[in-house]
PDB file of C-alpha atoms in Angstrom:
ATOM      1  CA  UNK A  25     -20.693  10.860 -60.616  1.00  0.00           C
ATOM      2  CA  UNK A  26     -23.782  10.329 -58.792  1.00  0.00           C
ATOM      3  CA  UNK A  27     -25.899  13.538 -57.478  1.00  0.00           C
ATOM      4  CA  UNK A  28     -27.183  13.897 -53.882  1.00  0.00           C
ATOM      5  CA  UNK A  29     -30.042  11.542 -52.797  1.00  0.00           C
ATOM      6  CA  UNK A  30     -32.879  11.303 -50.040  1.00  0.00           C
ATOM      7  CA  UNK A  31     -35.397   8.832 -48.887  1.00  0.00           C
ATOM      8  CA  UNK A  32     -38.046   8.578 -48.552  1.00  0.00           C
ATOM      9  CA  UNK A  33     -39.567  10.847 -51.065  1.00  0.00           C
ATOM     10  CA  UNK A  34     -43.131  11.125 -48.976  1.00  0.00           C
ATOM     11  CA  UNK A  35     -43.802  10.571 -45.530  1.00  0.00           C
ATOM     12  CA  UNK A  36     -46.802  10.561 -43.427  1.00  0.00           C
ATOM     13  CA  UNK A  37     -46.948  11.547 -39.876  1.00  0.00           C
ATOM     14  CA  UNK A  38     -49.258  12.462 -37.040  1.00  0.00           C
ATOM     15  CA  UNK A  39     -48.570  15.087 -34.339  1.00  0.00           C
ATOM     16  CA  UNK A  40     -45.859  13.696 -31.781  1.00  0.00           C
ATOM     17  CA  UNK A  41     -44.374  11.136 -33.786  1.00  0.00           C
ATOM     18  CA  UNK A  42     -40.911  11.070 -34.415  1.00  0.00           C
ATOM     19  CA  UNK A  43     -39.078  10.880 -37.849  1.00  0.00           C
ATOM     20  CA  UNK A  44     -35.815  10.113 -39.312  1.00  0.00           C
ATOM     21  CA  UNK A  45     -35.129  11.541 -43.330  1.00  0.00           C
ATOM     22  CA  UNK A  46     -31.758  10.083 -45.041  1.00  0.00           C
ATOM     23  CA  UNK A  47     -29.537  11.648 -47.577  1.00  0.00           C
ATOM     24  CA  UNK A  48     -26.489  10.567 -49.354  1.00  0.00           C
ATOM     25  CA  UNK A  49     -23.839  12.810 -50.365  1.00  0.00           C
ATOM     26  CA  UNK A  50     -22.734  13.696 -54.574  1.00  0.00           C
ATOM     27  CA  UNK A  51     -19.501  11.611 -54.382  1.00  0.00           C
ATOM     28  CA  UNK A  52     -16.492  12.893 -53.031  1.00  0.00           C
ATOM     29  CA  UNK A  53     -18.160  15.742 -51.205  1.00  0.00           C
ATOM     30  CA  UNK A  54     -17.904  15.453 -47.341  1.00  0.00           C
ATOM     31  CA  UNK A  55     -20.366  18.255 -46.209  1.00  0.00           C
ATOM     32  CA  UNK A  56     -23.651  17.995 -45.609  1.00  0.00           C
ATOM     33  CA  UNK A  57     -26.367  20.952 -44.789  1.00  0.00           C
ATOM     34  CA  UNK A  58     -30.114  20.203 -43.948  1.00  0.00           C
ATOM     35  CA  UNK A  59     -32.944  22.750 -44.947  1.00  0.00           C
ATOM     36  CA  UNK A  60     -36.318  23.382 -44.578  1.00  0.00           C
ATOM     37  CA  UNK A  61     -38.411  24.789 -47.005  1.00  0.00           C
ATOM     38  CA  UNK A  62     -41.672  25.543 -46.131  1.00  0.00           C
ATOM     39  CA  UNK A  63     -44.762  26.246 -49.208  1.00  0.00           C
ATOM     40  CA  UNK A  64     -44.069  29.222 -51.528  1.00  0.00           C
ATOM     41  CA  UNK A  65     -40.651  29.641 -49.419  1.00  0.00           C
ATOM     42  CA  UNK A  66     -36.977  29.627 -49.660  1.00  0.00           C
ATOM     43  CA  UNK A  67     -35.354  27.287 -47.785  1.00  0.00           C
ATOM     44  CA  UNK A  68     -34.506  27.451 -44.019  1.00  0.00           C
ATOM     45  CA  UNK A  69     -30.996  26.364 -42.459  1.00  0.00           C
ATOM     46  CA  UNK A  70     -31.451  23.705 -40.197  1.00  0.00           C
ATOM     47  CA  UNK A  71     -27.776  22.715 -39.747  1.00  0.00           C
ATOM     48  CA  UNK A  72     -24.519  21.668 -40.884  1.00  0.00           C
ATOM     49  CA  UNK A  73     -21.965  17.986 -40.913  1.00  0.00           C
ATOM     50  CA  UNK A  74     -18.999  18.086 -41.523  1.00  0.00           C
ATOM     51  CA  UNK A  75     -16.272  15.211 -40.406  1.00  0.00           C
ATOM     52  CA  UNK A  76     -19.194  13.648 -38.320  1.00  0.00           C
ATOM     53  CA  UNK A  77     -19.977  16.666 -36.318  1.00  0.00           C
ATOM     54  CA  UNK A  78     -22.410  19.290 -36.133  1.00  0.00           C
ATOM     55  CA  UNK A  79     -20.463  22.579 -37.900  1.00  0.00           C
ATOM     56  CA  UNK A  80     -23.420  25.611 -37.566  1.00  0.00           C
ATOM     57  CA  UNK A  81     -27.017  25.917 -36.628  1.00  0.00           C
ATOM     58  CA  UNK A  82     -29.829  27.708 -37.798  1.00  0.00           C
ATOM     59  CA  UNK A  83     -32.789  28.870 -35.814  1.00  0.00           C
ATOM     60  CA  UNK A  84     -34.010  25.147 -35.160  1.00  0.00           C
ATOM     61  CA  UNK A  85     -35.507  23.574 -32.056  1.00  0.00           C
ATOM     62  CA  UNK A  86     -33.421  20.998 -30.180  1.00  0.00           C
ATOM     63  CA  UNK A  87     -35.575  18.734 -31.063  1.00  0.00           C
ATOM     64  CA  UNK A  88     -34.084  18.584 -34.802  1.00  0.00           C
ATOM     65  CA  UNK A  89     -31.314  16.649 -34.643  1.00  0.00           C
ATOM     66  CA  UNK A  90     -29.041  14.847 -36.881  1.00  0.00           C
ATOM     67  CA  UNK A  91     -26.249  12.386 -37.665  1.00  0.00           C
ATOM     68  CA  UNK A  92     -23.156  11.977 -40.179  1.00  0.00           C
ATOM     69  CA  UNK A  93     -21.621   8.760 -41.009  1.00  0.00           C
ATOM     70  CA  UNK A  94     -18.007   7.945 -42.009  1.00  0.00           C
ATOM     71  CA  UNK A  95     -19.128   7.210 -45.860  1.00  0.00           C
ATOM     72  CA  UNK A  96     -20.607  10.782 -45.478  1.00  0.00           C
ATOM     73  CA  UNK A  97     -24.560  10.218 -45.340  1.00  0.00           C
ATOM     74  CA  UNK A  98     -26.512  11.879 -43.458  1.00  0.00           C
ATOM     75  CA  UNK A  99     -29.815  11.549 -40.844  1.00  0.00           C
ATOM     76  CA  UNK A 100     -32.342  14.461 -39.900  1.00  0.00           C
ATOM     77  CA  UNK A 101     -34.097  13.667 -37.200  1.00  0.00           C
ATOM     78  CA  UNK A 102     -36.979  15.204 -35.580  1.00  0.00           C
ATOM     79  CA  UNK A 103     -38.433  14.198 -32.620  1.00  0.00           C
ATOM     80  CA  UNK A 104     -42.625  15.588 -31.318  1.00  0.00           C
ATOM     81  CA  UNK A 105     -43.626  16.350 -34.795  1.00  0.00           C
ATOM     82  CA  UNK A 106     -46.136  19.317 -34.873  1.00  0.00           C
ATOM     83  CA  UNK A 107     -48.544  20.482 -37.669  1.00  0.00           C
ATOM     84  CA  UNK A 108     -45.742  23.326 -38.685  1.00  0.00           C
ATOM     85  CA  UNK A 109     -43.118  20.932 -39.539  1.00  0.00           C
ATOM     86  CA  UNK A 110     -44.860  19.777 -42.451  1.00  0.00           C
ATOM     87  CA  UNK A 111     -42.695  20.857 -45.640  1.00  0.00           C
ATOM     88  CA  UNK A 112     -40.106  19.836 -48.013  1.00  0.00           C
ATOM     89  CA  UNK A 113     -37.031  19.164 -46.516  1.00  0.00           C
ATOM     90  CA  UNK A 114     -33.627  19.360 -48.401  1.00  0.00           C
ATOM     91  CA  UNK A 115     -30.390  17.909 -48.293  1.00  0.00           C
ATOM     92  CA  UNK A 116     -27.185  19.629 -50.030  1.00  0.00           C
ATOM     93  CA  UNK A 117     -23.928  18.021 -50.240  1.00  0.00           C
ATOM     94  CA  UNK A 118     -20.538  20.426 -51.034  1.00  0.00           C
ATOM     95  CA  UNK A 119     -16.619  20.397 -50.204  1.00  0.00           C
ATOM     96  CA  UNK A 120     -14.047  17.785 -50.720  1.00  0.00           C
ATOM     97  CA  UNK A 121     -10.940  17.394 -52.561  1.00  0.00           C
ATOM     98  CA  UNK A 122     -11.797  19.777 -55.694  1.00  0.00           C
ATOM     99  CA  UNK A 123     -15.309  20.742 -54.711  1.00  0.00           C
ATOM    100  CA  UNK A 124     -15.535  24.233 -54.028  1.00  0.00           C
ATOM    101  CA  UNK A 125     -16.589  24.513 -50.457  1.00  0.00           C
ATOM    102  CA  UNK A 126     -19.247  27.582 -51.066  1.00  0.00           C
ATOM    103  CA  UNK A 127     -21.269  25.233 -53.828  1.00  0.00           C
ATOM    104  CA  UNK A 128     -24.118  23.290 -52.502  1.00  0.00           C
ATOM    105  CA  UNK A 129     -25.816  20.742 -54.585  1.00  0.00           C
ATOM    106  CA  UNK A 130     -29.495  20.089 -53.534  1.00  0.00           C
ATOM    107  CA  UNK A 131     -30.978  16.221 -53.154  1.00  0.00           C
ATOM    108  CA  UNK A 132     -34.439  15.636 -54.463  1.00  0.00           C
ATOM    109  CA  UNK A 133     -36.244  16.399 -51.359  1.00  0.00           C
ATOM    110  CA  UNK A 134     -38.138  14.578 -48.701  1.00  0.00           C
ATOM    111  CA  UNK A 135     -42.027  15.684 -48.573  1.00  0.00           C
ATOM    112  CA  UNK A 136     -43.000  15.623 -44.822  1.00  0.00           C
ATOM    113  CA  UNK A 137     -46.724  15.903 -44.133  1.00  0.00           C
ATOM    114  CA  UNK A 138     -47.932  15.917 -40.241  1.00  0.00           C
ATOM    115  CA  UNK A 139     -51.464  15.896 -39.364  1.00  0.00           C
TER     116      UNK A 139
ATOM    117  CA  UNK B  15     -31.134  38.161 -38.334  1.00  0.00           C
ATOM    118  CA  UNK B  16     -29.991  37.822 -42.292  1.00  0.00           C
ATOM    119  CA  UNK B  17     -32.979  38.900 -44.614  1.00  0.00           C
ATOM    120  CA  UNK B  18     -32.497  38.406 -48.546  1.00  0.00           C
ATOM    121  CA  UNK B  19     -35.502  40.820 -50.453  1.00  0.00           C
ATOM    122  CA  UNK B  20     -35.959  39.259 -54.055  1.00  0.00           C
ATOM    123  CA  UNK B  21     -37.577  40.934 -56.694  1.00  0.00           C
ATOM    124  CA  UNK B  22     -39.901  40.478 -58.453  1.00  0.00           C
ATOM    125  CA  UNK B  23     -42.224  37.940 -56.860  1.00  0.00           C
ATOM    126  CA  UNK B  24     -43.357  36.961 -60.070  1.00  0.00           C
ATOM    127  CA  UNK B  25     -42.479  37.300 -63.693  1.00  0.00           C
ATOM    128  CA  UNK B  26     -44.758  36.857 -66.513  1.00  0.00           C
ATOM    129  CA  UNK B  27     -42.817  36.850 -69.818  1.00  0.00           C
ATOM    130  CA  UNK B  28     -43.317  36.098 -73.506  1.00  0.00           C
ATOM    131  CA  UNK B  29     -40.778  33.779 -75.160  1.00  0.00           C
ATOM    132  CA  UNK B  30     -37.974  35.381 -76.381  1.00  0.00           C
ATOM    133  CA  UNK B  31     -38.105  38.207 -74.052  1.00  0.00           C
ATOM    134  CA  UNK B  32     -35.243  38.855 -71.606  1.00  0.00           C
ATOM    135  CA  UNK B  33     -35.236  38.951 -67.965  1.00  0.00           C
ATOM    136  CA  UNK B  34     -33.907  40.444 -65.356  1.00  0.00           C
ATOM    137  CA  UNK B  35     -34.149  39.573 -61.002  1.00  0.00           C
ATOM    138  CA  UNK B  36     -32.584  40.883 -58.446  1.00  0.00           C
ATOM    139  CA  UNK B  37     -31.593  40.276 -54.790  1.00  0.00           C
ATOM    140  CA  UNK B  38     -30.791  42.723 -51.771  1.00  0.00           C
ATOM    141  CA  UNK B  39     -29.382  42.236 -48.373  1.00  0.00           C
ATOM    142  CA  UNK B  40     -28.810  44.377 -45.306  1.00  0.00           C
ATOM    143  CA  UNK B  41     -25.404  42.319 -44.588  1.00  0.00           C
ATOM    144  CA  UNK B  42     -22.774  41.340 -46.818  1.00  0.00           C
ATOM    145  CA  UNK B  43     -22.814  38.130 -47.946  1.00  0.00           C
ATOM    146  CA  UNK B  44     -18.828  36.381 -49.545  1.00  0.00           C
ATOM    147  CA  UNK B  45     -20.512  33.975 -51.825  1.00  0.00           C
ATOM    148  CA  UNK B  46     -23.576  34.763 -54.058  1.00  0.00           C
ATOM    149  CA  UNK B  47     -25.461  31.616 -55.367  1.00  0.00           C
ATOM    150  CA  UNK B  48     -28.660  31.492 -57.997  1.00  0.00           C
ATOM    151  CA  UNK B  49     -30.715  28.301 -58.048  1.00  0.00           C
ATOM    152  CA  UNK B  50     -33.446  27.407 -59.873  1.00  0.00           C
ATOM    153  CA  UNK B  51     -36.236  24.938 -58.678  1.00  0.00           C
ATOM    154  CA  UNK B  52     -38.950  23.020 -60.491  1.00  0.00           C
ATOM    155  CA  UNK B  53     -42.145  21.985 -58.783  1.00  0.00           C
ATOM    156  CA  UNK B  54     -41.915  18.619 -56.254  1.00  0.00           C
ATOM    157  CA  UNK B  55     -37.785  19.329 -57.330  1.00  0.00           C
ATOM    158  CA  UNK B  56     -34.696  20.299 -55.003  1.00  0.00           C
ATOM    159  CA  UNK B  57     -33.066  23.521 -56.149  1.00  0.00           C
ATOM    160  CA  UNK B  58     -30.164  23.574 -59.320  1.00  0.00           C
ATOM    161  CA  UNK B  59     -27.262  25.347 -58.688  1.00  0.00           C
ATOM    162  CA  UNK B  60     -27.177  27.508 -62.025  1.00  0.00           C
ATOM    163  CA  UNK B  61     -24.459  30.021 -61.029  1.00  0.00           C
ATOM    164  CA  UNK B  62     -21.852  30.574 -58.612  1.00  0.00           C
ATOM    165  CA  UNK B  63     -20.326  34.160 -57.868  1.00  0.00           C
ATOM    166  CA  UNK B  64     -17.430  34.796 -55.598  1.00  0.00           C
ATOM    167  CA  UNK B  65     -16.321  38.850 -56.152  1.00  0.00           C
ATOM    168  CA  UNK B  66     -17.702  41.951 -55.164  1.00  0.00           C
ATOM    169  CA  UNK B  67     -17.700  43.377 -59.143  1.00  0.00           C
ATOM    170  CA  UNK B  68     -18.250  39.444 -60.468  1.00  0.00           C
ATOM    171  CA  UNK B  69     -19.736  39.553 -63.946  1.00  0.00           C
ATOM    172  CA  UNK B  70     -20.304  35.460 -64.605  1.00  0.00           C
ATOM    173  CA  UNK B  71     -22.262  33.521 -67.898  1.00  0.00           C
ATOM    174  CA  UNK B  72     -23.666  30.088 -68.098  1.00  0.00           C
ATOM    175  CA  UNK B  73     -25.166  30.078 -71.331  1.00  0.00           C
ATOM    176  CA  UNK B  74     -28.179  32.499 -71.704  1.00  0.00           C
ATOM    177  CA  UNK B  75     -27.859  33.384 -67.779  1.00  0.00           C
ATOM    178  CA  UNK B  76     -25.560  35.885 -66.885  1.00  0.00           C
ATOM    179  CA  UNK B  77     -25.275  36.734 -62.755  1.00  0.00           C
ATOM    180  CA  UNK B  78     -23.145  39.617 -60.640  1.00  0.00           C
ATOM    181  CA  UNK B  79     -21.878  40.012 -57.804  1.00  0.00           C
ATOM    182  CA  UNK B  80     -23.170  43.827 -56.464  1.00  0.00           C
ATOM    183  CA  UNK B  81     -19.700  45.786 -55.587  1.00  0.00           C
ATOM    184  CA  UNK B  82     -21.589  46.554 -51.919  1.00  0.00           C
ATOM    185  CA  UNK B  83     -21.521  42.928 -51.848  1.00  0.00           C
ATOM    186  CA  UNK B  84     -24.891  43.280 -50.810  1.00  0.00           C
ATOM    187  CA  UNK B  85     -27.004  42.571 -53.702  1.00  0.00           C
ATOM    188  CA  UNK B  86     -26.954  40.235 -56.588  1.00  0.00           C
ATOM    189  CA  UNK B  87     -28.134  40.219 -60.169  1.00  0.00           C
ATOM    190  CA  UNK B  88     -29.729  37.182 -62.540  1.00  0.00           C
ATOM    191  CA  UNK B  89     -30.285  37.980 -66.210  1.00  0.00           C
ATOM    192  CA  UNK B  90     -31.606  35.495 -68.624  1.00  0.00           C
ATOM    193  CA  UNK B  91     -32.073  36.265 -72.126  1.00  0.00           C
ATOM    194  CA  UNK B  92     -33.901  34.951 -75.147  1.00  0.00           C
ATOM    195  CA  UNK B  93     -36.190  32.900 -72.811  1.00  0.00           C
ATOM    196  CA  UNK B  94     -37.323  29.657 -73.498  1.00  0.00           C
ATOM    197  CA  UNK B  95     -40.115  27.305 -71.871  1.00  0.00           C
ATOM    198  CA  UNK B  96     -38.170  25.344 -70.081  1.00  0.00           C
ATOM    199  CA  UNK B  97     -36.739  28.701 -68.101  1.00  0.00           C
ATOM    200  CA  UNK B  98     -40.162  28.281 -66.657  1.00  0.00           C
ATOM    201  CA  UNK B  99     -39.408  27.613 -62.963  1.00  0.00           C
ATOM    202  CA  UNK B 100     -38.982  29.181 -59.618  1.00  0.00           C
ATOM    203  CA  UNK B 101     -35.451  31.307 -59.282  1.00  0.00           C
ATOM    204  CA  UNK B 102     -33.778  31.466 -55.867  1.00  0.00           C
ATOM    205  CA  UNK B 103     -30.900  34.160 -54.360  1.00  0.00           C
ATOM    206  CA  UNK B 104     -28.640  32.563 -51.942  1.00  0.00           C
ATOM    207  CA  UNK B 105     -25.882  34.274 -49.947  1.00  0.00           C
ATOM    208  CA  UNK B 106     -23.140  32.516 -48.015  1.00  0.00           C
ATOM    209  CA  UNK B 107     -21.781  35.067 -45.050  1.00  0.00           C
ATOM    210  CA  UNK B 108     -18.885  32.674 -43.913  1.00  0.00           C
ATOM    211  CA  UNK B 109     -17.492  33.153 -40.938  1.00  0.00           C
ATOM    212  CA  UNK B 110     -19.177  32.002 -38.122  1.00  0.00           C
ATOM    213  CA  UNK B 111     -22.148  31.420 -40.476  1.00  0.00           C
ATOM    214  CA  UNK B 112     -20.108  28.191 -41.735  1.00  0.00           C
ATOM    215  CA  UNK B 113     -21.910  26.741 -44.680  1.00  0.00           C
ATOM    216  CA  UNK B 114     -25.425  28.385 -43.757  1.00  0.00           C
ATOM    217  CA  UNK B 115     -26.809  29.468 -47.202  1.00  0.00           C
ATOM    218  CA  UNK B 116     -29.406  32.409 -46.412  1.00  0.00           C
ATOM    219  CA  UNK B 117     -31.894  32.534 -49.393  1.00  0.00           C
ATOM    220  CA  UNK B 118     -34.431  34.718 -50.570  1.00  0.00           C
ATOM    221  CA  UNK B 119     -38.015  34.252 -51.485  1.00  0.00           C
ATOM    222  CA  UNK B 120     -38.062  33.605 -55.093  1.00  0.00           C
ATOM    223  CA  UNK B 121     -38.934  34.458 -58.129  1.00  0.00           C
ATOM    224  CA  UNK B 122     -41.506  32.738 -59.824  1.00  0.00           C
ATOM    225  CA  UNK B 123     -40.887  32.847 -64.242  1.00  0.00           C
ATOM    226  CA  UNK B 124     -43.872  31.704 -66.412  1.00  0.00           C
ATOM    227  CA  UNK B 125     -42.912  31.797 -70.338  1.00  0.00           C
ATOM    228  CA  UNK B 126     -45.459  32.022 -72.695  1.00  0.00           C
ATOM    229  CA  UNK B 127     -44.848  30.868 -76.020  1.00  0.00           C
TER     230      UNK B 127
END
């Protein structure tokens, strides 16, 4: 069974840029949920996939965006970068035939810096 | 909107020493989740609780499920070193809150040996 994963692992930014993170899914879960977690925090709902859609938002600009794919990866997307959005930013794959829908399994992380 | 309170901040322990953290919420949450985190790591699912009164083990952890089903409980006992870590709360409304997990600040465990 292979566990959630996301690339890149660092990334590099300036202000206004634009950036796209990528996470695959723990096998045979179709669900994926972006977070942010900002230093010495928990982590923040961005949003929700599920069957290719969005499926729930947290208190994120437009300008956070994101994709699903029919193999069940997943983009983040985030458009104008600014100095705040620096911070770790999680992917968690859950549900599917089996997989209790409730349990989310957390990806490695991408490290976002913006200066 | 949803606030989790975790408590305490931090924990400084000696090995062997049991260990208790706790989580509160002013809304009910249906799922309670505990995750643990290591440093440049994404979070570890450790346990899972699903009912108000849920008493659940996973080896030296033991978690509940408050009966309010506002609050949540992680024990760990006989600590080790490798319990060192950061310890996360995270409640699941459901609902119209789909799959948003709502977690709490963290607890931060340092085991001396």
């Amino acid at each position: 069974e292979t566990g959630v994963t996301q690339s890149p692992t660092h990334l590099i930014k300036t202000r206004g840029q634009q950036v796209t993170l990528r996470c695959s899914s723990q096998s045979g879960h179709n669900t994926v949920s972006w977070y942010q977690q900002a230093l010495g925090q928990g982590p923040q709902f961005i949003f929700q996939y599920y069957r290719e859609e969005e499926n729930g938002r947290g208190n994120f600009p437009p300008r956070f965006s994101g994709l699903q794919f029919p193999n069940y990866s997943s983009e983040l997307n985030v458009n104008a970068l600014e100095l705040d959005d620096s911070a770790l930013y999680l992917c968690a794959s859950s549900g599917g035939a089996g997989a209790p829908y409730n349990e989310q399994f957390f990806g490695p992380g991408t490290r976002l810096t913006v200066l | 909107g949803q606030q989790l309170n975790q408590s305490p901040q931090s924990m400084f322990i000696q090995e062997g020493e049991d260990v208790s953290m706790n989580c509160t919420s002013s809304s009910i949450f249906n799922t309670w989740l505990w995750y643990k985190q290591d440093p440049g790591e994404g979070p570890v699912l450790l346990i899972a609780l699903y009912k108000a009164g849920e008493l659940t083990s996973n080896g030296r952890l033991t978690a509940q499920f408050g009966i309010t089903r506002k609050d949540s409980f992680l024990n760990i006992s006989a600590s080790i070193p490798s319990d060192v870590g950061i310890y996360f709360c995270a409640g699941l409304a459901g609902g119209t809150s789909y799959g948003k997990l709502t977690f709490g600040q963290g607890t931060i465990l340092t085991v001396h040996p």
